[in-house]
PDB file of N, CA, C and O in Angstrom:
ATOM      1  N   UNK G   1     108.072  89.054 100.456  1.00  0.00           N
ATOM      2  CA  UNK G   1     106.311  89.004 100.337  1.00  0.00           C
ATOM      3  C   UNK G   1     106.036  90.218 100.592  1.00  0.00           C
ATOM      4  O   UNK G   1     106.088  90.608 102.156  1.00  0.00           O
ATOM      5  N   UNK G   2     105.243  90.597  99.840  1.00  0.00           N
ATOM      6  CA  UNK G   2     104.746  92.168 100.147  1.00  0.00           C
ATOM      7  C   UNK G   2     103.123  92.407 100.934  1.00  0.00           C
ATOM      8  O   UNK G   2     102.729  91.228 100.527  1.00  0.00           O
ATOM      9  N   UNK G   3     103.592  92.998 101.673  1.00  0.00           N
ATOM     10  CA  UNK G   3     102.111  93.036 103.011  1.00  0.00           C
ATOM     11  C   UNK G   3     101.261  94.455 102.623  1.00  0.00           C
ATOM     12  O   UNK G   3     101.509  95.252 101.876  1.00  0.00           O
ATOM     13  N   UNK G   4      99.708  93.714 102.178  1.00  0.00           N
ATOM     14  CA  UNK G   4      98.942  94.879 101.919  1.00  0.00           C
ATOM     15  C   UNK G   4      97.699  95.497 102.891  1.00  0.00           C
ATOM     16  O   UNK G   4      97.821  94.132 103.696  1.00  0.00           O
ATOM     17  N   UNK G   5      97.063  96.531 102.501  1.00  0.00           N
ATOM     18  CA  UNK G   5      96.426  96.947 103.430  1.00  0.00           C
ATOM     19  C   UNK G   5      95.267  97.358 103.112  1.00  0.00           C
ATOM     20  O   UNK G   5      95.305  97.588 102.372  1.00  0.00           O
ATOM     21  N   UNK G   6      94.069  96.697 103.361  1.00  0.00           N
ATOM     22  CA  UNK G   6      92.343  97.011 103.573  1.00  0.00           C
ATOM     23  C   UNK G   6      92.237  98.224 103.635  1.00  0.00           C
ATOM     24  O   UNK G   6      93.056  98.973 104.089  1.00  0.00           O
ATOM     25  N   UNK G   7      91.184  98.670 102.480  1.00  0.00           N
ATOM     26  CA  UNK G   7      90.568 100.435 103.038  1.00  0.00           C
ATOM     27  C   UNK G   7      90.324 100.231 104.337  1.00  0.00           C
ATOM     28  O   UNK G   7      90.761 101.890 105.163  1.00  0.00           O
ATOM     29  N   UNK G   8      89.647  98.908 105.250  1.00  0.00           N
ATOM     30  CA  UNK G   8      89.231  99.389 107.005  1.00  0.00           C
ATOM     31  C   UNK G   8      90.929  99.428 107.348  1.00  0.00           C
ATOM     32  O   UNK G   8      91.105 100.415 109.097  1.00  0.00           O
ATOM     33  N   UNK G   9      91.728  98.315 106.895  1.00  0.00           N
ATOM     34  CA  UNK G   9      92.871  98.450 107.934  1.00  0.00           C
ATOM     35  C   UNK G   9      93.487  99.840 107.856  1.00  0.00           C
ATOM     36  O   UNK G   9      94.428 100.275 109.046  1.00  0.00           O
ATOM     37  N   UNK G  10      93.724 100.151 106.563  1.00  0.00           N
ATOM     38  CA  UNK G  10      94.554 101.816 106.973  1.00  0.00           C
ATOM     39  C   UNK G  10      93.694 102.566 107.459  1.00  0.00           C
ATOM     40  O   UNK G  10      94.323 103.543 107.946  1.00  0.00           O
ATOM     41  N   UNK G  11      92.245 102.931 107.275  1.00  0.00           N
ATOM     42  CA  UNK G  11      91.539 104.179 107.983  1.00  0.00           C
ATOM     43  C   UNK G  11      91.772 103.879 109.274  1.00  0.00           C
ATOM     44  O   UNK G  11      91.624 104.776 110.312  1.00  0.00           O
ATOM     45  N   UNK G  12      91.885 102.471 109.708  1.00  0.00           N
ATOM     46  CA  UNK G  12      92.285 102.115 111.394  1.00  0.00           C
ATOM     47  C   UNK G  12      93.145 103.039 111.743  1.00  0.00           C
ATOM     48  O   UNK G  12      93.396 103.273 112.984  1.00  0.00           O
ATOM     49  N   UNK G  13      94.173 102.215 110.926  1.00  0.00           N
ATOM     50  CA  UNK G  13      95.793 102.481 111.192  1.00  0.00           C
ATOM     51  C   UNK G  13      95.547 103.898 111.410  1.00  0.00           C
ATOM     52  O   UNK G  13      96.318 104.784 112.325  1.00  0.00           O
ATOM     53  N   UNK G  14      95.411 105.132 110.607  1.00  0.00           N
ATOM     54  CA  UNK G  14      95.052 106.522 110.675  1.00  0.00           C
ATOM     55  C   UNK G  14      93.641 107.470 111.423  1.00  0.00           C
ATOM     56  O   UNK G  14      94.172 108.264 111.167  1.00  0.00           O
ATOM     57  N   UNK G  15      93.047 105.906 111.971  1.00  0.00           N
ATOM     58  CA  UNK G  15      92.273 106.837 112.661  1.00  0.00           C
ATOM     59  C   UNK G  15      91.485 107.484 111.575  1.00  0.00           C
ATOM     60  O   UNK G  15      90.673 108.904 112.431  1.00  0.00           O
ATOM     61  N   UNK G  16      90.615 107.206 110.438  1.00  0.00           N
ATOM     62  CA  UNK G  16      89.878 108.294 110.160  1.00  0.00           C
ATOM     63  C   UNK G  16      88.868 107.261 109.323  1.00  0.00           C
ATOM     64  O   UNK G  16      88.754 105.605 109.909  1.00  0.00           O
ATOM     65  N   UNK G  17      88.190 107.228 108.287  1.00  0.00           N
ATOM     66  CA  UNK G  17      86.936 106.728 108.088  1.00  0.00           C
ATOM     67  C   UNK G  17      87.039 106.349 106.663  1.00  0.00           C
ATOM     68  O   UNK G  17      88.170 106.687 105.973  1.00  0.00           O
ATOM     69  N   UNK G  18      87.076 105.110 106.474  1.00  0.00           N
ATOM     70  CA  UNK G  18      87.005 104.387 104.764  1.00  0.00           C
ATOM     71  C   UNK G  18      86.640 105.668 103.627  1.00  0.00           C
ATOM     72  O   UNK G  18      86.696 105.482 102.837  1.00  0.00           O
ATOM     73  N   UNK G  19      85.041 106.122 104.409  1.00  0.00           N
ATOM     74  CA  UNK G  19      84.827 107.220 103.175  1.00  0.00           C
ATOM     75  C   UNK G  19      86.302 108.161 102.801  1.00  0.00           C
ATOM     76  O   UNK G  19      85.992 108.631 101.685  1.00  0.00           O
ATOM     77  N   UNK G  20      86.620 108.572 104.134  1.00  0.00           N
ATOM     78  CA  UNK G  20      88.168 109.514 103.531  1.00  0.00           C
ATOM     79  C   UNK G  20      89.125 109.180 102.644  1.00  0.00           C
ATOM     80  O   UNK G  20      89.642 109.539 101.454  1.00  0.00           O
ATOM     81  N   UNK G  21      89.100 107.609 102.740  1.00  0.00           N
ATOM     82  CA  UNK G  21      90.094 107.062 101.623  1.00  0.00           C
ATOM     83  C   UNK G  21      89.542 106.933  99.945  1.00  0.00           C
ATOM     84  O   UNK G  21      90.072 107.183  99.676  1.00  0.00           O
ATOM     85  N   UNK G  22      88.056 106.648 100.097  1.00  0.00           N
ATOM     86  CA  UNK G  22      87.711 106.610  99.538  1.00  0.00           C
ATOM     87  C   UNK G  22      87.658 107.941  98.179  1.00  0.00           C
ATOM     88  O   UNK G  22      87.593 108.048  97.366  1.00  0.00           O
ATOM     89  N   UNK G  23      87.219 109.252  98.894  1.00  0.00           N
ATOM     90  CA  UNK G  23      87.349 110.124  98.683  1.00  0.00           C
ATOM     91  C   UNK G  23      88.970 110.299  98.041  1.00  0.00           C
ATOM     92  O   UNK G  23      88.697 111.300  96.791  1.00  0.00           O
ATOM     93  N   UNK G  24      90.029 110.322  98.915  1.00  0.00           N
ATOM     94  CA  UNK G  24      91.342 110.570  98.605  1.00  0.00           C
ATOM     95  C   UNK G  24      91.324 109.723  97.052  1.00  0.00           C
ATOM     96  O   UNK G  24      91.781 110.159  95.925  1.00  0.00           O
ATOM     97  N   UNK G  25      91.163 108.344  97.076  1.00  0.00           N
ATOM     98  CA  UNK G  25      91.620 107.794  95.828  1.00  0.00           C
ATOM     99  C   UNK G  25      90.496 108.848  94.647  1.00  0.00           C
ATOM    100  O   UNK G  25      91.026 108.581  93.902  1.00  0.00           O
ATOM    101  N   UNK G  26      88.926 109.053  94.965  1.00  0.00           N
ATOM    102  CA  UNK G  26      88.271 109.209  93.930  1.00  0.00           C
ATOM    103  C   UNK G  26      89.349 110.803  92.913  1.00  0.00           C
ATOM    104  O   UNK G  26      89.143 111.547  92.001  1.00  0.00           O
ATOM    105  N   UNK G  27      89.606 111.656  94.125  1.00  0.00           N
ATOM    106  CA  UNK G  27      90.533 112.775  93.808  1.00  0.00           C
ATOM    107  C   UNK G  27      91.617 112.282  93.566  1.00  0.00           C
ATOM    108  O   UNK G  27      92.668 113.794  93.398  1.00  0.00           O
ATOM    109  N   UNK G  28      91.940 111.408  93.598  1.00  0.00           N
ATOM    110  CA  UNK G  28      93.775 111.148  92.655  1.00  0.00           C
ATOM    111  C   UNK G  28      94.833 111.822  93.944  1.00  0.00           C
ATOM    112  O   UNK G  28      96.200 112.623  93.567  1.00  0.00           O
ATOM    113  N   UNK G  29      94.599 111.720  95.501  1.00  0.00           N
ATOM    114  CA  UNK G  29      95.397 112.583  96.431  1.00  0.00           C
ATOM    115  C   UNK G  29      95.884 110.697  97.190  1.00  0.00           C
ATOM    116  O   UNK G  29      95.152 110.316  97.076  1.00  0.00           O
ATOM    117  N   UNK G  30      96.852 111.502  97.811  1.00  0.00           N
ATOM    118  CA  UNK G  30      96.541 110.538  99.301  1.00  0.00           C
ATOM    119  C   UNK G  30      97.850 109.184  98.428  1.00  0.00           C
ATOM    120  O   UNK G  30      98.902 109.147  97.580  1.00  0.00           O
ATOM    121  N   UNK G  31      97.817 108.317  99.153  1.00  0.00           N
ATOM    122  CA  UNK G  31      99.184 106.926  99.223  1.00  0.00           C
ATOM    123  C   UNK G  31      98.336 105.889  97.874  1.00  0.00           C
ATOM    124  O   UNK G  31      96.895 106.254  97.595  1.00  0.00           O
ATOM    125  N   UNK G  32      99.088 106.317  97.109  1.00  0.00           N
ATOM    126  CA  UNK G  32      99.312 105.097  95.732  1.00  0.00           C
ATOM    127  C   UNK G  32      98.286 103.791  96.258  1.00  0.00           C
ATOM    128  O   UNK G  32      98.585 103.234  97.448  1.00  0.00           O
ATOM    129  N   UNK G  33      97.329 102.989  95.471  1.00  0.00           N
ATOM    130  CA  UNK G  33      96.691 102.391  95.922  1.00  0.00           C
ATOM    131  C   UNK G  33      96.768 100.920  94.271  1.00  0.00           C
ATOM    132  O   UNK G  33      97.153 101.205  93.497  1.00  0.00           O
ATOM    133  N   UNK G  34      96.441  99.827  94.638  1.00  0.00           N
ATOM    134  CA  UNK G  34      96.305  98.672  94.218  1.00  0.00           C
ATOM    135  C   UNK G  34      94.584  98.146  93.807  1.00  0.00           C
ATOM    136  O   UNK G  34      94.161  97.765  94.749  1.00  0.00           O
ATOM    137  N   UNK G  35      94.053  98.412  92.547  1.00  0.00           N
ATOM    138  CA  UNK G  35      93.042  98.019  92.282  1.00  0.00           C
ATOM    139  C   UNK G  35      92.592  96.503  91.558  1.00  0.00           C
ATOM    140  O   UNK G  35      93.628  96.166  90.534  1.00  0.00           O
ATOM    141  N   UNK G  36      92.991  95.530  92.322  1.00  0.00           N
ATOM    142  CA  UNK G  36      92.841  93.901  91.895  1.00  0.00           C
ATOM    143  C   UNK G  36      91.358  94.006  91.401  1.00  0.00           C
ATOM    144  O   UNK G  36      90.224  93.315  92.466  1.00  0.00           O
ATOM    145  N   UNK G  37      90.850  94.048  90.507  1.00  0.00           N
ATOM    146  CA  UNK G  37      89.291  93.330  90.398  1.00  0.00           C
ATOM    147  C   UNK G  37      88.666  94.782  90.922  1.00  0.00           C
ATOM    148  O   UNK G  37      88.842  95.890  90.668  1.00  0.00           O
ATOM    149  N   UNK G  38      87.618  94.658  91.834  1.00  0.00           N
ATOM    150  CA  UNK G  38      87.224  95.462  92.448  1.00  0.00           C
ATOM    151  C   UNK G  38      87.400  95.890  94.052  1.00  0.00           C
ATOM    152  O   UNK G  38      87.314  96.722  94.946  1.00  0.00           O
ATOM    153  N   UNK G  39      88.766  94.642  94.416  1.00  0.00           N
ATOM    154  CA  UNK G  39      88.787  95.330  95.391  1.00  0.00           C
ATOM    155  C   UNK G  39      90.026  96.547  95.411  1.00  0.00           C
ATOM    156  O   UNK G  39      90.922  96.106  94.402  1.00  0.00           O
ATOM    157  N   UNK G  40      90.412  97.037  96.606  1.00  0.00           N
ATOM    158  CA  UNK G  40      92.062  97.554  96.705  1.00  0.00           C
ATOM    159  C   UNK G  40      92.394  97.500  97.358  1.00  0.00           C
ATOM    160  O   UNK G  40      92.392  97.603  99.002  1.00  0.00           O
ATOM    161  N   UNK G  41      93.789  97.577  97.280  1.00  0.00           N
ATOM    162  CA  UNK G  41      94.606  97.406  98.368  1.00  0.00           C
ATOM    163  C   UNK G  41      95.806  99.122  98.236  1.00  0.00           C
ATOM    164  O   UNK G  41      95.646  98.999  97.164  1.00  0.00           O
ATOM    165  N   UNK G  42      96.095  98.590  99.683  1.00  0.00           N
ATOM    166  CA  UNK G  42      97.605  99.232  99.936  1.00  0.00           C
ATOM    167  C   UNK G  42      98.362  98.944 100.309  1.00  0.00           C
ATOM    168  O   UNK G  42      98.316  98.156 101.120  1.00  0.00           O
ATOM    169  N   UNK G  43      99.508  99.316  99.516  1.00  0.00           N
ATOM    170  CA  UNK G  43     100.755  98.642 100.318  1.00  0.00           C
ATOM    171  C   UNK G  43     101.231  99.346 100.869  1.00  0.00           C
ATOM    172  O   UNK G  43     101.750 100.126 101.173  1.00  0.00           O
ATOM    173  N   UNK G  44     101.455  98.232 102.058  1.00  0.00           N
ATOM    174  CA  UNK G  44     102.596  98.564 103.695  1.00  0.00           C
ATOM    175  C   UNK G  44     103.598  99.721 103.257  1.00  0.00           C
ATOM    176  O   UNK G  44     103.978 100.543 103.265  1.00  0.00           O
ATOM    177  N   UNK G  45     104.586  99.028 101.970  1.00  0.00           N
ATOM    178  CA  UNK G  45     105.738  99.589 101.796  1.00  0.00           C
ATOM    179  C   UNK G  45     105.088 101.593 101.497  1.00  0.00           C
ATOM    180  O   UNK G  45     106.353 102.686 101.887  1.00  0.00           O
ATOM    181  N   UNK G  46     103.954 101.396 100.635  1.00  0.00           N
ATOM    182  CA  UNK G  46     103.876 102.908  99.823  1.00  0.00           C
ATOM    183  C   UNK G  46     103.139 103.261 101.344  1.00  0.00           C
ATOM    184  O   UNK G  46     103.408 104.506 101.275  1.00  0.00           O
ATOM    185  N   UNK G  47     102.477 103.040 101.655  1.00  0.00           N
ATOM    186  CA  UNK G  47     102.126 103.973 103.310  1.00  0.00           C
ATOM    187  C   UNK G  47     102.973 104.279 103.966  1.00  0.00           C
ATOM    188  O   UNK G  47     103.067 105.851 104.365  1.00  0.00           O
ATOM    189  N   UNK G  48     104.003 103.462 104.706  1.00  0.00           N
ATOM    190  CA  UNK G  48     105.372 103.969 104.992  1.00  0.00           C
ATOM    191  C   UNK G  48     105.980 104.972 104.890  1.00  0.00           C
ATOM    192  O   UNK G  48     106.015 105.988 105.378  1.00  0.00           O
ATOM    193  N   UNK G  49     106.113 105.090 103.420  1.00  0.00           N
ATOM    194  CA  UNK G  49     106.902 106.168 102.514  1.00  0.00           C
ATOM    195  C   UNK G  49     105.977 108.046 102.818  1.00  0.00           C
ATOM    196  O   UNK G  49     106.508 108.181 103.111  1.00  0.00           O
ATOM    197  N   UNK G  50     104.630 107.496 102.402  1.00  0.00           N
ATOM    198  CA  UNK G  50     103.650 108.283 102.149  1.00  0.00           C
ATOM    199  C   UNK G  50     103.539 109.218 104.017  1.00  0.00           C
ATOM    200  O   UNK G  50     104.386 109.758 103.783  1.00  0.00           O
ATOM    201  N   UNK G  51     103.267 108.793 104.548  1.00  0.00           N
ATOM    202  CA  UNK G  51     103.712 108.864 105.902  1.00  0.00           C
ATOM    203  C   UNK G  51     105.175 109.894 106.310  1.00  0.00           C
ATOM    204  O   UNK G  51     105.208 110.635 106.998  1.00  0.00           O
ATOM    205  N   UNK G  52     106.287 109.289 105.778  1.00  0.00           N
ATOM    206  CA  UNK G  52     107.747 109.236 106.137  1.00  0.00           C
ATOM    207  C   UNK G  52     107.489 110.817 105.431  1.00  0.00           C
ATOM    208  O   UNK G  52     107.838 111.803 106.290  1.00  0.00           O
ATOM    209  N   UNK G  53     107.289 110.880 104.295  1.00  0.00           N
ATOM    210  CA  UNK G  53     107.057 112.224 103.105  1.00  0.00           C
ATOM    211  C   UNK G  53     106.099 113.520 103.801  1.00  0.00           C
ATOM    212  O   UNK G  53     106.327 114.527 103.017  1.00  0.00           O
ATOM    213  N   UNK G  54     105.571 112.902 104.269  1.00  0.00           N
ATOM    214  CA  UNK G  54     104.210 114.016 104.242  1.00  0.00           C
ATOM    215  C   UNK G  54     104.247 114.661 106.403  1.00  0.00           C
ATOM    216  O   UNK G  54     103.125 115.093 106.707  1.00  0.00           O
ATOM    217  N   UNK G  55     105.704 113.858 106.599  1.00  0.00           N
ATOM    218  CA  UNK G  55     105.652 114.007 108.405  1.00  0.00           C
ATOM    219  C   UNK G  55     105.774 115.559 108.462  1.00  0.00           C
ATOM    220  O   UNK G  55     106.679 116.233 107.767  1.00  0.00           O
ATOM    221  N   UNK G  56     105.375 116.326 109.607  1.00  0.00           N
ATOM    222  CA  UNK G  56     105.265 117.738 109.982  1.00  0.00           C
ATOM    223  C   UNK G  56     106.596 117.881 111.293  1.00  0.00           C
ATOM    224  O   UNK G  56     106.203 117.364 112.116  1.00  0.00           O
ATOM    225  N   UNK G  57     107.696 118.684 110.730  1.00  0.00           N
ATOM    226  CA  UNK G  57     108.156 118.984 112.089  1.00  0.00           C
ATOM    227  C   UNK G  57     108.510 120.395 112.357  1.00  0.00           C
ATOM    228  O   UNK G  57     107.809 121.552 112.083  1.00  0.00           O
ATOM    229  N   UNK G  58     107.646 120.204 113.317  1.00  0.00           N
ATOM    230  CA  UNK G  58     107.242 121.869 114.735  1.00  0.00           C
ATOM    231  C   UNK G  58     108.061 122.482 114.295  1.00  0.00           C
ATOM    232  O   UNK G  58     109.108 122.203 114.975  1.00  0.00           O
ATOM    233  N   UNK G  59     108.244 123.920 114.196  1.00  0.00           N
ATOM    234  CA  UNK G  59     109.374 124.518 114.620  1.00  0.00           C
ATOM    235  C   UNK G  59     109.882 124.950 116.474  1.00  0.00           C
ATOM    236  O   UNK G  59     108.916 124.463 117.011  1.00  0.00           O
ATOM    237  N   UNK G  60     110.679 125.320 116.044  1.00  0.00           N
ATOM    238  CA  UNK G  60     111.335 125.066 117.421  1.00  0.00           C
ATOM    239  C   UNK G  60     111.912 127.153 117.779  1.00  0.00           C
ATOM    240  O   UNK G  60     112.403 127.207 116.696  1.00  0.00           O
ATOM    241  N   UNK G  61     111.197 127.099 118.999  1.00  0.00           N
ATOM    242  CA  UNK G  61     111.355 128.536 119.398  1.00  0.00           C
ATOM    243  C   UNK G  61     112.630 128.864 120.230  1.00  0.00           C
ATOM    244  O   UNK G  61     112.824 127.665 121.136  1.00  0.00           O
ATOM    245  N   UNK G  62     113.281 129.492 120.069  1.00  0.00           N
ATOM    246  CA  UNK G  62     115.069 130.027 120.493  1.00  0.00           C
ATOM    247  C   UNK G  62     114.349 130.502 121.997  1.00  0.00           C
ATOM    248  O   UNK G  62     113.253 130.866 121.767  1.00  0.00           O
TER     249      UNK G  62
END
């Protein structure tokens, strides 16, 4: 079974606002999302994949 997050749940996970996620959706940026009528949901697998793909590794100094 696929797990989905609401905008509120994702905002809480990332410690950001729901408005920021709405703006990302409007600009077609960020995590893919699913529209179910008026409802917006994010597949947890997509969220995790996006987090991994956007991980920044700090440079190590010699």
